[in-house]
Amino acid sequence: MDQLLINPGPPLLSILIFLPLAGALFLLLVNNENFARYWTLAVTGIAALLSLPILTGFDRGSAQFQFVEKHAWIETLNINYVVGVDGISLLLLLMTTFIMPFCVLASWTYIKTRVQSFMICLLIMESAMVGVFVALDFVLFYILWEAMLIPMYLLIGIWGGPRKIYASIKFFLYTLAGSVLLLVGIIWLYITNNYSFFIPDMMWQHYSVTAQVLLFLAFFLAFAIKVPMFPFHTWLPAAHVEAPTAGSVILASILLKMGTYGFLRFALPMTPEATVMMMPYVLGLSIAGIIYGGFTALAQSDMKKLIAYSSVGHMGFVTLGIFVLNQQGIEGAILQMINHGVTTGALFLCVGMIYERTHSRELLSATGVGQYMPVFVTFLGFFSLSSFGFPGTNSFVGEFMILAGTFEYSIPLALAAIPGAVLAAAYMLRMLQKVVWGGTDNPDQSWLTDLNVREIVTLTPFLIFVFWIGLSPQHFLDLMQTSVTNLLDNFTAYSSQYMAAADLIVR
Amino acid sequence: MLDFIIILPLLVVGAGAIALMLLASMENLSEGSTALVSIGIFAFAFAVQLMVSVSGNVAPYETAFSGMLTASTFTKVAGLIILACGLFSCMIAQTYFTQNKFSSPEFYSLMMFAASGMLLLTMAAELITLFISLEIMSLAIYVLVGYDRSRIKRSEAVLKYLMLGAFAGAFFTMGAALIYGGAGSTRFALISKYLATNSFLESPVLVAGTLLVIVAFLFKVAAFPFHAWVVDVYDGAPLPVTGFMATGVKTAIFAVFANFIVLDNGMKGVWVDYLFYVAVFTMFAGNLIAIGQNNLKRMLAASGIVHSGYLIIALVAVGTENFTGGVIIFYLAAYAAATLGVFTALAYLGGTDERRDSFDDFKGLAKVRPYTAAAITIFMLSMAGIPPTAGFMGKFYIITDAIRADQMLLAVLGIVSSILSMWYYLRLVIMMYFKEPEESFEVSGVSLAPVGTMILAVSVFAIGFYPVFL
């Protein structure tokens, strides 16, 4: 238990998990749409504010889990309710709590039917997502990880676009099938670790290489589908395109991060030898994802699809950063997870705003709006620049660090990833050019109104973070540095001999 | 004296059944009040069962009535589940008969007879007692299945069930006779003692006898390859009976099956290899049948086959030492809560003559009746085993048990099967939530069933989060 720093103060993490759930239960009794909107905004807003003390109280110099709460739950099977944050999960937790109020704002007028049910789904999502990032008991983690699927499934299936049923089922079955073997892996770990589901105790144990490889494959299937890594990405465009704006934002900003978070939290510490063995293949898939995502995004005429495929490319960078297994790579990857959450979330919000006006996501029907919606295209411009890593914006820092880490690991690999960055510029500029200026045959857009105050309020914080992370990333890197260093120290100490062997293979 | 305390709930239900049967001769006894009385009796018996403290883990063959009955926490909780099933089935029946007119007081009396048979079955520790209780239960159920004599579908169901059930009963009798011939006793305790000193495989009579007994059990729980009857019978039986059969009978049979299989390690070892295949085929055959159904009751029947498959996994993984049966009983409770939940909802949504019975009939339910739709969704997710419902915890315990017993392959196949089952459970959710309503789902008659639905929806979570049975 020396990995834990028990929380002496108020149980902040539990409040963050259960406050939205309580809010959702209360909404069950309410039959007033406007009240539901304000109520949900208030609950998510309070949750966001309550997560601030975690940031200020977080001890940056410690790699232990902090704000830990531990209660016995199912004693016969030694299942406990344990939650805690460390440097890896802290930023993801904060991003979750801070994005949710803006999802509510983005759905303010977008959702017109069954508003209460929608808000209930959002609140349950928030509970489960916060829980996934802070759970330190594997059963608790798995329950929340799976429980998340149901509200998301309903979000896509009820309030989605024309092919919503196809998209929602594909999303549900794909992600569910992925976590099947995860459950078997969890139970195997439980039995091997003296009947304990406590996650930190499972790390850095000497499991046999065969067991590690099988475990890694189980983890990989679950997490790679969630990320999604090429070639497991096919559910993503369908789900993104059909989901309502808030659903797309949650998917892109938070759900996808759970896959990469899973790699960092479970795959690396629990199966280090297998990680080293599998590293080349995962890196190869990451590169494939980067290039493939880029080319496919270039060919899209549907804006949501374009951004969805760009996510495949961006998440390819994240997995690349994680699996080069050095300080810069992993820190860059964590930062890039946040960046992608901010930037892509904002881009989906922008597309949603266009869609609310034109009721089309087609690039061709949104051409030339720059003249009539100057505020909107300003936001869109900055977010697009951020998306392809323009210097000064957040993604530049993240991608730079990942590429620096990759260069340190292998120069050919880094060179292979570079075209991804160029492609990103190509597809983003193509979209930006069409939306802002279009051509001589633009449809008549003169009836469009520019953003209202609510929409500006929704987008501004994202812009602030784009520049904050872009211009002074050290604030964010400080939070994770100790944990990442600790992770890598443990990793090298554990598997130095295997690292040497793997280096030989790569050269 | 202690002996009678153990069967006190049984006496309550049995006396209630007989009293109700006598009262039924009175002309002016209204159907509604009979229902309330029988709900009251079930509730009382439940309370009695809860209070009868067979405290702690009584060893499996701590015996009563000279070794004819056994009582343990396992049988006690099984009894609680059965009584709760009876209670909710009566609620279903009460609501059901506000829209269907073939009820008479004897209906509830027979429900209680069936329940007393089930209670005796869970505690039976002797083959003749087992046979008698099996037949008390089965005869009552046969009559209940064919209660609506005017409809041909019910007659078909009762004919199929009666014929095949009679075969199963005959198999059981033959098996019991052979076991008696081999081991020299019909008492579990003495059979166990005999097997402890003599090798199981050396006695072909015993092998054949146990085989026949197990076949009878497998028939009653609709395990592969004895599952073919279940879809037609569940579909043909009146709704409250189907609900009671699906949950109560299964609980009783699995309780006695577990008590029987842990008789001896050598015997269990022999049959576990076969039960492995039975479990796998039961799950996958059930899934294949369920995927093809358009009728909700038929789908639930087929999914009942799949759940039997999971329970057989639990039996395979059960250890003969320190048997507590917690995993089996937990899964049964989770399954009963979800299944009866769907049936309570169907009781008031079904309408006259079970008019709404196919998937398509529930289009857009979520818009018209959001709470009922949400409750049905919870039940479906629990049956499918999605966290954080009781169904997930049940599967989780079973799979943990299986892996602990070195049955990794069975665990993986179990999970694969639960993914397959997602298809037909989600189908109903899709119908309810993602389609536009075509009708207003008017229901006539005042009823208790909606109360039952809400209680069960809450208990699906409560059972999951506070697993008191384990």
PDB file of C-alpha atoms in Angstrom, chain A residues 25-174:
ATOM      1  CA  LEU A  25     -31.251  10.428 -10.452  1.00  0.00           C
ATOM      2  CA  PHE A  26     -32.838  13.719  -9.463  1.00  0.00           C
ATOM      3  CA  LEU A  27     -33.532  14.507 -13.112  1.00  0.00           C
ATOM      4  CA  LEU A  28     -35.529  11.289 -13.385  1.00  0.00           C
ATOM      5  CA  LEU A  29     -38.225  13.016 -11.356  1.00  0.00           C
ATOM      6  CA  VAL A  30     -38.236  16.249 -13.310  1.00  0.00           C
ATOM      7  CA  ASN A  31     -40.514  17.017 -16.185  1.00  0.00           C
ATOM      8  CA  ASN A  32     -39.310  20.414 -17.295  1.00  0.00           C
ATOM      9  CA  GLU A  33     -36.924  20.754 -20.211  1.00  0.00           C
ATOM     10  CA  ASN A  34     -35.464  24.123 -19.368  1.00  0.00           C
ATOM     11  CA  PHE A  35     -34.919  23.163 -15.774  1.00  0.00           C
ATOM     12  CA  ALA A  36     -33.132  20.023 -16.974  1.00  0.00           C
ATOM     13  CA  ARG A  37     -30.723  22.154 -18.999  1.00  0.00           C
ATOM     14  CA  TYR A  38     -29.901  24.564 -16.195  1.00  0.00           C
ATOM     15  CA  TRP A  39     -29.709  21.764 -13.650  1.00  0.00           C
ATOM     16  CA  THR A  40     -27.252  19.748 -15.727  1.00  0.00           C
ATOM     17  CA  LEU A  41     -25.161  22.827 -16.417  1.00  0.00           C
ATOM     18  CA  ALA A  42     -25.082  23.548 -12.697  1.00  0.00           C
ATOM     19  CA  VAL A  43     -24.130  19.974 -11.752  1.00  0.00           C
ATOM     20  CA  THR A  44     -21.369  19.701 -14.338  1.00  0.00           C
ATOM     21  CA  GLY A  45     -20.176  23.194 -13.466  1.00  0.00           C
ATOM     22  CA  ILE A  46     -19.977  22.364  -9.768  1.00  0.00           C
ATOM     23  CA  ALA A  47     -18.118  19.171 -10.603  1.00  0.00           C
ATOM     24  CA  ALA A  48     -15.639  21.195 -12.633  1.00  0.00           C
ATOM     25  CA  LEU A  49     -15.106  23.633  -9.778  1.00  0.00           C
ATOM     26  CA  LEU A  50     -14.749  20.791  -7.284  1.00  0.00           C
ATOM     27  CA  SER A  51     -11.982  19.280  -9.374  1.00  0.00           C
ATOM     28  CA  LEU A  52      -9.881  22.415  -8.907  1.00  0.00           C
ATOM     29  CA  PRO A  53      -8.876  21.602  -5.315  1.00  0.00           C
ATOM     30  CA  ILE A  54      -7.453  18.364  -6.688  1.00  0.00           C
ATOM     31  CA  LEU A  55      -5.227  20.361  -8.995  1.00  0.00           C
ATOM     32  CA  THR A  56      -4.080  22.745  -6.279  1.00  0.00           C
ATOM     33  CA  GLY A  57      -3.674  20.054  -3.667  1.00  0.00           C
ATOM     34  CA  PHE A  58      -1.793  17.683  -5.968  1.00  0.00           C
ATOM     35  CA  ASP A  59       1.773  17.042  -4.858  1.00  0.00           C
ATOM     36  CA  ARG A  60       3.823  17.317  -8.023  1.00  0.00           C
ATOM     37  CA  GLY A  61       6.906  15.833  -6.465  1.00  0.00           C
ATOM     38  CA  SER A  62       5.316  12.492  -5.712  1.00  0.00           C
ATOM     39  CA  ALA A  63       4.607   9.572  -8.002  1.00  0.00           C
ATOM     40  CA  GLN A  64       2.192   8.028  -5.537  1.00  0.00           C
ATOM     41  CA  PHE A  65      -1.532   7.878  -6.024  1.00  0.00           C
ATOM     42  CA  GLN A  66      -3.049  10.832  -4.242  1.00  0.00           C
ATOM     43  CA  PHE A  67      -6.457  11.715  -2.841  1.00  0.00           C
ATOM     44  CA  VAL A  68      -6.923   8.014  -2.280  1.00  0.00           C
ATOM     45  CA  GLU A  69     -10.100   6.664  -0.765  1.00  0.00           C
ATOM     46  CA  LYS A  70     -10.450   3.034   0.130  1.00  0.00           C
ATOM     47  CA  HIS A  71     -13.512   1.193   1.302  1.00  0.00           C
ATOM     48  CA  ALA A  72     -14.297  -2.489   1.352  1.00  0.00           C
ATOM     49  CA  TRP A  73     -17.007  -3.389  -1.109  1.00  0.00           C
ATOM     50  CA  ILE A  74     -17.471  -7.088  -1.780  1.00  0.00           C
ATOM     51  CA  GLU A  75     -15.399  -8.691   0.893  1.00  0.00           C
ATOM     52  CA  THR A  76     -15.807 -12.319  -0.075  1.00  0.00           C
ATOM     53  CA  LEU A  77     -13.967 -11.664  -3.329  1.00  0.00           C
ATOM     54  CA  ASN A  78     -11.694  -8.958  -1.933  1.00  0.00           C
ATOM     55  CA  ILE A  79     -13.146  -6.294  -4.171  1.00  0.00           C
ATOM     56  CA  ASN A  80     -12.620  -2.801  -2.849  1.00  0.00           C
ATOM     57  CA  TYR A  81     -13.695   0.654  -3.761  1.00  0.00           C
ATOM     58  CA  VAL A  82     -10.311   2.345  -4.255  1.00  0.00           C
ATOM     59  CA  VAL A  83      -9.837   5.583  -6.146  1.00  0.00           C
ATOM     60  CA  GLY A  84      -6.853   7.869  -6.543  1.00  0.00           C
ATOM     61  CA  VAL A  85      -5.060  10.066  -9.043  1.00  0.00           C
ATOM     62  CA  ASP A  86      -1.464  10.323 -10.138  1.00  0.00           C
ATOM     63  CA  GLY A  87       0.302  12.485 -12.675  1.00  0.00           C
ATOM     64  CA  ILE A  88      -0.924  10.365 -15.568  1.00  0.00           C
ATOM     65  CA  SER A  89      -4.599  10.513 -14.743  1.00  0.00           C
ATOM     66  CA  LEU A  90      -4.790  13.985 -13.204  1.00  0.00           C
ATOM     67  CA  LEU A  91      -4.908  15.949 -16.452  1.00  0.00           C
ATOM     68  CA  LEU A  92      -7.362  13.527 -18.023  1.00  0.00           C
ATOM     69  CA  LEU A  93      -9.605  13.817 -14.982  1.00  0.00           C
ATOM     70  CA  LEU A  94      -9.540  17.594 -15.120  1.00  0.00           C
ATOM     71  CA  MET A  95     -10.177  17.597 -18.844  1.00  0.00           C
ATOM     72  CA  THR A  96     -13.223  15.391 -18.312  1.00  0.00           C
ATOM     73  CA  THR A  97     -14.771  17.585 -15.658  1.00  0.00           C
ATOM     74  CA  PHE A  98     -14.054  20.748 -17.604  1.00  0.00           C
ATOM     75  CA  ILE A  99     -15.338  19.592 -20.972  1.00  0.00           C
ATOM     76  CA  MET A 100     -18.682  18.390 -19.650  1.00  0.00           C
ATOM     77  CA  PRO A 101     -20.256  21.829 -18.951  1.00  0.00           C
ATOM     78  CA  PHE A 102     -19.422  22.826 -22.505  1.00  0.00           C
ATOM     79  CA  CYS A 103     -21.062  19.689 -23.824  1.00  0.00           C
ATOM     80  CA  VAL A 104     -24.183  20.785 -22.009  1.00  0.00           C
ATOM     81  CA  LEU A 105     -23.926  24.253 -23.513  1.00  0.00           C
ATOM     82  CA  ALA A 106     -23.393  22.811 -26.967  1.00  0.00           C
ATOM     83  CA  SER A 107     -26.585  20.780 -26.620  1.00  0.00           C
ATOM     84  CA  TRP A 108     -28.636  23.728 -25.370  1.00  0.00           C
ATOM     85  CA  THR A 109     -30.644  24.187 -28.556  1.00  0.00           C
ATOM     86  CA  TYR A 110     -29.214  21.299 -30.568  1.00  0.00           C
ATOM     87  CA  ILE A 111     -31.217  18.768 -28.572  1.00  0.00           C
ATOM     88  CA  LYS A 112     -34.893  19.456 -28.967  1.00  0.00           C
ATOM     89  CA  THR A 113     -36.541  16.161 -28.053  1.00  0.00           C
ATOM     90  CA  ARG A 114     -36.393  14.254 -24.774  1.00  0.00           C
ATOM     91  CA  VAL A 115     -34.093  16.789 -23.174  1.00  0.00           C
ATOM     92  CA  GLN A 116     -34.251  15.265 -19.707  1.00  0.00           C
ATOM     93  CA  SER A 117     -33.225  11.825 -20.953  1.00  0.00           C
ATOM     94  CA  PHE A 118     -30.341  13.373 -22.869  1.00  0.00           C
ATOM     95  CA  MET A 119     -29.083  15.204 -19.820  1.00  0.00           C
ATOM     96  CA  ILE A 120     -29.417  12.057 -17.702  1.00  0.00           C
ATOM     97  CA  CYS A 121     -27.253  10.213 -20.206  1.00  0.00           C
ATOM     98  CA  LEU A 122     -24.650  12.987 -20.131  1.00  0.00           C
ATOM     99  CA  LEU A 123     -24.499  12.954 -16.343  1.00  0.00           C
ATOM    100  CA  ILE A 124     -24.178   9.186 -16.124  1.00  0.00           C
ATOM    101  CA  MET A 125     -21.415   9.399 -18.724  1.00  0.00           C
ATOM    102  CA  GLU A 126     -19.566  11.903 -16.584  1.00  0.00           C
ATOM    103  CA  SER A 127     -19.779   9.672 -13.520  1.00  0.00           C
ATOM    104  CA  ALA A 128     -18.451   6.691 -15.406  1.00  0.00           C
ATOM    105  CA  MET A 129     -15.696   8.603 -17.185  1.00  0.00           C
ATOM    106  CA  VAL A 130     -14.375  10.215 -14.023  1.00  0.00           C
ATOM    107  CA  GLY A 131     -14.547   6.819 -12.380  1.00  0.00           C
ATOM    108  CA  VAL A 132     -12.538   5.108 -15.107  1.00  0.00           C
ATOM    109  CA  PHE A 133      -9.688   7.580 -14.740  1.00  0.00           C
ATOM    110  CA  VAL A 134      -9.477   7.305 -10.966  1.00  0.00           C
ATOM    111  CA  ALA A 135     -10.383   3.648 -10.306  1.00  0.00           C
ATOM    112  CA  LEU A 136      -7.589   1.670  -8.670  1.00  0.00           C
ATOM    113  CA  ASP A 137      -9.515  -1.542  -8.289  1.00  0.00           C
ATOM    114  CA  PHE A 138      -9.739  -3.587 -11.434  1.00  0.00           C
ATOM    115  CA  VAL A 139     -13.349  -4.654 -10.964  1.00  0.00           C
ATOM    116  CA  LEU A 140     -14.393  -1.082 -10.282  1.00  0.00           C
ATOM    117  CA  PHE A 141     -12.500  -0.038 -13.396  1.00  0.00           C
ATOM    118  CA  TYR A 142     -14.089  -2.693 -15.553  1.00  0.00           C
ATOM    119  CA  ILE A 143     -17.599  -1.983 -14.312  1.00  0.00           C
ATOM    120  CA  LEU A 144     -17.268   1.710 -15.080  1.00  0.00           C
ATOM    121  CA  TRP A 145     -15.480   1.045 -18.359  1.00  0.00           C
ATOM    122  CA  GLU A 146     -18.388  -1.054 -19.583  1.00  0.00           C
ATOM    123  CA  ALA A 147     -21.136   0.955 -17.933  1.00  0.00           C
ATOM    124  CA  MET A 148     -20.044   3.897 -20.048  1.00  0.00           C
ATOM    125  CA  LEU A 149     -21.200   2.120 -23.180  1.00  0.00           C
ATOM    126  CA  ILE A 150     -24.895   2.252 -22.364  1.00  0.00           C
ATOM    127  CA  PRO A 151     -25.409   6.014 -22.088  1.00  0.00           C
ATOM    128  CA  MET A 152     -23.143   6.545 -25.082  1.00  0.00           C
ATOM    129  CA  TYR A 153     -25.116   3.968 -27.027  1.00  0.00           C
ATOM    130  CA  LEU A 154     -28.328   5.790 -26.187  1.00  0.00           C
ATOM    131  CA  LEU A 155     -26.797   9.179 -27.005  1.00  0.00           C
ATOM    132  CA  ILE A 156     -25.948   8.003 -30.502  1.00  0.00           C
ATOM    133  CA  GLY A 157     -29.013   5.849 -30.970  1.00  0.00           C
ATOM    134  CA  ILE A 158     -31.708   8.295 -29.882  1.00  0.00           C
ATOM    135  CA  TRP A 159     -30.381  11.704 -30.796  1.00  0.00           C
ATOM    136  CA  GLY A 160     -28.125  10.704 -33.677  1.00  0.00           C
ATOM    137  CA  GLY A 161     -28.268  11.234 -37.408  1.00  0.00           C
ATOM    138  CA  PRO A 162     -29.932   9.156 -40.131  1.00  0.00           C
ATOM    139  CA  ARG A 163     -27.829   6.006 -39.749  1.00  0.00           C
ATOM    140  CA  LYS A 164     -27.883   6.129 -35.982  1.00  0.00           C
ATOM    141  CA  ILE A 165     -28.973   2.551 -35.357  1.00  0.00           C
ATOM    142  CA  TYR A 166     -26.184   1.104 -37.463  1.00  0.00           C
ATOM    143  CA  ALA A 167     -23.644   3.417 -35.859  1.00  0.00           C
ATOM    144  CA  SER A 168     -24.775   2.835 -32.294  1.00  0.00           C
ATOM    145  CA  ILE A 169     -24.816  -0.943 -32.592  1.00  0.00           C
ATOM    146  CA  LYS A 170     -21.463  -0.983 -34.296  1.00  0.00           C
ATOM    147  CA  PHE A 171     -20.016   1.179 -31.549  1.00  0.00           C
ATOM    148  CA  PHE A 172     -21.547  -0.929 -28.819  1.00  0.00           C
ATOM    149  CA  LEU A 173     -20.647  -4.360 -30.120  1.00  0.00           C
ATOM    150  CA  TYR A 174     -17.179  -3.364 -31.276  1.00  0.00           C
TER     151      TYR A 174
END
